[in-house]
Coordinates of N, CA and C in Angstrom, one line a residue:
M87 N 148.8 130.8 120.3 CA 148.1 131.3 119.2 C 147.9 129.4 118.6
R88 N 148.9 129.0 119.0 CA 148.2 127.1 118.8 C 146.9 127.0 119.9
E89 N 147.1 127.2 120.6 CA 146.1 127.0 121.9 C 144.8 127.4 121.2
R90 N 144.8 128.1 120.7 CA 143.6 129.4 119.6 C 143.4 128.7 118.9
K91 N 144.3 127.7 117.2 CA 144.4 126.4 116.5 C 143.4 125.7 116.7
E92 N 144.8 124.9 117.5 CA 143.7 123.1 118.2 C 142.0 123.7 118.7
N93 N 141.6 124.4 119.8 CA 140.3 124.7 120.2 C 139.7 125.3 119.1
F94 N 140.2 125.7 117.9 CA 139.0 126.0 116.5 C 139.3 124.8 116.1
V95 N 139.9 124.4 115.9 CA 139.7 123.0 115.1 C 139.0 121.9 116.0
F96 N 138.9 121.9 117.4 CA 138.7 120.6 117.6 C 137.4 121.1 118.5
G97 N 136.4 121.9 118.8 CA 135.4 122.9 118.1 C 134.6 122.7 116.7
L98 N 135.8 122.7 115.8 CA 134.8 123.1 114.2 C 134.5 120.9 113.7
I99 N 135.5 119.9 115.0 CA 135.3 119.3 114.4 C 133.8 118.1 114.6
L100 N 133.8 118.5 116.9 CA 132.6 118.0 117.4 C 131.1 118.6 117.1
L101 N 131.7 120.6 116.5 CA 130.0 120.8 115.7 C 130.1 120.3 114.4
L102 N 131.2 119.2 113.8 CA 130.3 118.7 112.3 C 130.1 117.0 113.2
S103 N 130.2 116.7 114.3 CA 130.3 115.4 114.7 C 128.2 115.1 115.2
V104 N 128.2 116.9 116.6 CA 126.4 116.6 116.1 C 125.9 116.6 115.3
A105 N 126.0 117.0 114.2 CA 125.9 117.4 112.5 C 125.9 116.2 111.8
L106 N 127.1 115.6 112.3 CA 126.0 113.9 111.7 C 125.2 113.3 112.5
A107 N 125.5 112.9 113.6 CA 124.4 112.4 114.3 C 123.7 113.0 114.1
A108 N 122.9 114.4 114.5 CA 122.0 114.2 114.5 C 120.7 113.6 113.4
G109 N 121.8 114.2 112.3 CA 122.0 113.6 110.1 C 121.3 112.4 110.5
A110 N 122.4 111.2 111.8 CA 121.9 110.0 111.2 C 120.5 109.8 111.9
A111 N 120.1 110.2 113.2 CA 118.8 109.9 113.5 C 118.0 109.8 113.3
S112 N 118.1 111.8 112.3 CA 116.2 111.9 111.7 C 115.8 111.2 110.7
R113 N 117.2 109.6 110.0 CA 116.9 109.2 109.2 C 115.8 107.7 109.6
S114 N 114.6 107.2 109.0 CA 114.8 105.9 109.3 C 115.9 104.6 109.4
L115 N 115.1 104.4 110.1 CA 116.3 103.2 110.2 C 116.9 102.0 108.3
Q116 N 117.6 101.4 108.2 CA 117.7 100.7 107.1 C 116.6 100.1 106.6
G117 N 116.0 99.5 106.0 CA 114.7 98.4 105.9 C 113.2 98.7 106.8
G118 N 113.5 100.2 107.4 CA 112.5 100.9 107.3 C 111.3 101.2 106.6
F119 N 109.9 101.2 107.3 CA 108.8 101.8 106.3 C 109.2 103.5 106.2
D120 N 109.3 104.4 105.2 CA 109.2 105.7 105.0 C 108.2 106.1 104.5
A121 N 108.1 107.0 105.2 CA 106.4 108.0 104.3 C 106.4 108.4 102.6
V122 N 105.7 108.4 101.7 CA 106.0 108.3 100.4 C 105.0 109.6 100.5
S123 N 104.6 110.2 99.0 CA 103.6 110.6 98.2 C 102.6 110.5 97.5
V124 N 100.9 110.2 98.3 CA 100.2 109.8 97.6 C 100.8 110.0 95.8
K125 N 101.0 111.1 95.4 CA 101.1 111.2 94.3 C 101.7 111.3 93.5
D126 N 102.7 109.7 93.8 CA 104.3 109.0 93.7 C 103.3 108.5 92.7
A127 N 104.7 108.1 91.7 CA 103.9 107.2 90.3 C 103.4 106.2 90.4
E128 N 104.9 105.4 91.0 CA 105.1 104.0 92.3 C 103.8 103.6 92.7
V129 N 103.9 104.7 93.7 CA 102.6 104.4 94.9 C 101.1 104.0 94.2
V130 N 100.6 105.2 92.7 CA 99.4 104.7 92.4 C 99.3 103.7 92.1
R131 N 101.2 103.0 90.9 CA 100.7 102.0 90.4 C 100.5 100.1 91.1
A132 N 100.7 100.8 92.7 CA 101.0 99.6 93.8 C 98.9 99.8 93.8
G133 N 99.1 101.3 94.3 CA 97.4 100.8 94.8 C 96.7 100.9 93.7
R134 N 96.8 100.7 92.1 CA 96.1 100.3 91.4 C 96.6 98.9 90.9
Y135 N 97.2 98.6 91.8 CA 97.6 96.8 91.5 C 96.7 96.7 92.7
A136 N 96.6 96.9 93.9 CA 96.6 96.5 95.4 C 94.3 96.4 94.8
F137 N 94.2 97.3 94.2 CA 92.4 97.7 93.9 C 92.2 96.1 93.4
S138 N 92.5 96.5 92.5 CA 92.5 95.4 91.3 C 92.3 93.9 91.6
A139 N 93.5 94.1 92.2 CA 93.6 92.0 92.8 C 93.0 92.2 93.6
Q140 N 92.2 92.9 94.7 CA 91.1 92.4 96.3 C 90.1 92.6 95.0
R141 N 89.6 93.2 94.3 CA 88.2 93.1 93.6 C 88.1 91.7 93.0
K142 N 89.1 91.5 92.0 CA 88.8 90.4 91.7 C 88.6 88.6 92.4
N143 N 90.0 88.9 93.6 CA 90.1 87.9 94.8 C 88.8 88.0 95.4
S144 N 88.6 89.0 95.9 CA 87.1 89.1 96.9 C 85.9 89.1 96.5
G145 N 85.8 89.4 94.7 CA 84.5 89.6 93.6 C 83.5 90.2 94.9
E146 N 83.9 90.7 95.6 CA 82.9 91.6 96.6 C 83.1 93.7 94.6
T147 N 82.1 94.3 95.4 CA 81.7 95.5 94.9 C 82.3 96.4 95.3
L148 N 83.2 96.3 95.4 CA 84.1 98.2 94.5 C 84.6 98.6 94.2
S149 N 84.1 100.3 94.1 CA 84.6 101.2 93.6 C 85.0 102.4 93.9
E150 N 85.5 102.8 93.4 CA 86.6 104.9 94.0 C 87.7 104.5 94.5
P151 N 88.9 104.2 93.8 CA 90.0 103.4 94.8 C 90.3 105.1 95.0
K152 N 90.3 106.4 96.2 CA 91.4 106.2 96.7 C 91.8 106.9 97.6
I153 N 93.6 107.0 97.1 CA 94.6 106.6 98.2 C 95.0 107.9 98.8
L154 N 94.8 107.1 100.4 CA 95.0 108.1 101.4 C 96.4 108.4 101.6
S155 N 97.1 107.2 101.8 CA 99.0 107.8 102.7 C 99.7 106.9 102.0
A156 N 100.6 106.6 102.4 CA 102.0 105.0 101.6 C 102.7 105.8 102.7
M157 N 104.0 104.0 102.2 CA 104.3 104.4 102.8 C 105.4 103.8 101.5
R158 N 107.0 103.6 102.0 CA 107.6 102.8 101.2 C 108.6 101.5 102.3
Q159 N 109.0 100.9 101.8 CA 110.0 100.0 102.4 C 110.1 99.3 100.7
I160 N 112.6 99.4 101.3 CA 113.3 99.4 99.9 C 113.9 97.6 101.0
V161 N 114.0 96.2 99.5 CA 114.4 95.4 100.9 C 114.6 94.9 99.1
R162 N 114.8 93.8 99.0 CA 115.0 92.6 97.6 C 113.9 93.1 97.0
G163 N 113.4 94.0 96.9 CA 112.8 94.7 95.4 C 112.3 96.3 96.7
T164 N 111.2 96.2 97.3 CA 110.1 97.6 97.0 C 108.9 97.0 97.5
N165 N 108.5 97.6 99.3 CA 107.1 96.1 99.7 C 106.7 98.6 99.7
Y166 N 105.1 98.6 98.7 CA 104.0 99.6 99.7 C 103.4 99.5 100.4
R167 N 103.2 100.3 101.7 CA 101.7 100.1 102.7 C 100.8 100.8 102.4
I168 N 100.4 101.4 101.3 CA 99.0 102.1 101.0 C 97.8 101.8 101.8
C169 N 97.3 103.1 102.8 CA 96.3 103.1 103.2 C 95.3 103.8 101.9
L170 N 94.1 102.9 101.8 CA 92.5 103.0 101.0 C 92.1 104.2 101.1
S171 N 91.4 103.9 101.1 CA 89.7 105.1 101.2 C 88.5 103.8 99.8
V172 N 87.8 103.5 99.2 CA 87.4 102.5 98.8 C 85.5 102.2 99.4
K173 N 85.0 102.2 98.1 CA 83.2 102.4 98.2 C 83.9 100.4 98.1
R174 N 82.8 100.4 100.0 CA 82.9 98.6 98.8 C 80.6 98.5 99.7
N175 N 79.8 97.8 98.4 CA 79.1 98.0 98.8 C 78.3 99.0 98.6
R176 N 78.0 100.3 99.0 CA 78.1 101.3 98.1 C 78.3 102.1 99.7
T177 N 78.8 101.4 100.6 CA 79.3 102.7 102.2 C 80.9 102.3 101.7
T178 N 81.7 104.1 102.0 CA 82.8 103.9 102.7 C 83.8 103.0 103.5
K179 N 84.8 102.8 103.2 CA 85.8 102.0 103.8 C 87.6 102.1 104.0
T180 N 87.3 102.5 104.5 CA 89.5 102.1 104.4 C 89.8 100.6 105.5
A181 N 90.9 100.5 103.8 CA 91.5 99.2 104.5 C 92.9 100.0 103.9
E182 N 93.9 98.7 104.8 CA 95.6 99.1 104.5 C 96.2 97.5 103.1
A183 N 96.8 98.7 102.1 CA 96.8 97.1 101.6 C 98.6 96.7 101.6
L184 N 99.6 95.7 101.6 CA 100.7 95.4 101.2 C 100.5 95.2 100.1
V185 N 101.6 96.3 99.4 CA 102.5 95.4 97.7 C 103.3 95.5 97.7
Y186 N 104.3 94.1 97.4 CA 104.9 93.8 96.8 C 106.3 93.8 95.5
R187 N 106.3 94.6 94.9 CA 107.1 95.1 93.0 C 109.3 94.0 92.9
S188 N 108.7 93.3 92.8 CA 109.7 92.3 93.0 C 111.3 93.4 92.0
L189 N 112.3 93.2 92.0 CA 113.6 93.4 91.0 C 113.2 93.5 89.8
E190 N 112.3 92.6 88.9 CA 112.1 92.4 88.2 C 110.9 92.3 87.8
N191 N 110.2 93.7 88.7 CA 109.0 94.9 88.1 C 107.5 94.4 88.7
E192 N 107.7 92.5 89.3 CA 105.9 92.4 88.9 C 105.3 92.8 90.6
R193 N 104.4 92.3 90.4 CA 103.7 93.3 91.3 C 102.9 91.8 92.7
Q194 N 102.3 92.3 94.0 CA 101.5 90.4 94.2 C 101.7 91.3 95.2
L195 N 99.6 91.7 95.8 CA 98.8 91.8 96.9 C 99.2 90.8 98.1
M196 N 100.2 91.4 99.1 CA 100.5 90.4 100.3 C 99.6 90.5 100.9
S197 N 98.6 91.6 101.3 CA 97.7 91.7 102.0 C 96.7 93.2 102.0
W198 N 95.8 92.3 102.4 CA 94.6 93.4 102.4 C 94.1 93.5 104.0
V199 N 93.6 94.7 104.2 CA 93.1 94.5 105.5 C 91.8 96.0 105.3
W200 N 90.7 95.1 106.0 CA 89.8 96.2 105.9 C 90.4 97.3 107.4
K201 N 91.0 98.7 107.7 CA 90.9 99.3 109.0 C 90.4 100.3 108.6
D202 N 90.6 100.9 109.9 CA 90.2 103.0 109.9 C 92.7 103.0 110.2
C203 N 93.4 103.3 108.2 CA 94.2 103.5 108.6 C 94.4 105.1 107.9
R204 N 93.7 106.3 108.2 CA 94.5 107.5 107.7 C 95.6 107.2 108.6

């Protein structure tokens, strides 16, 4: 009877260990980028900010921004990597923007690259 109880406890511990290891493996590495909804309020704000900052900095005719995908990285603040579809001189192009939001809630456009980022 005691041996059955010990085997049961051992099996239970083994099962829990495997479940915990699988859960840890499925999560991204700390500090890595994770996918986030394009409808997330902070993503929308970061996307609008990126679009406005790029339009101001470049002087180009840009219009009709649409967020196609987004990733978030928690650091000392938050980085948002956002793929946007934008009309650039009447032609639809895609760009990847990196927006940093500080702990003080200030945003900064770190990069804007015209590329296929869907």
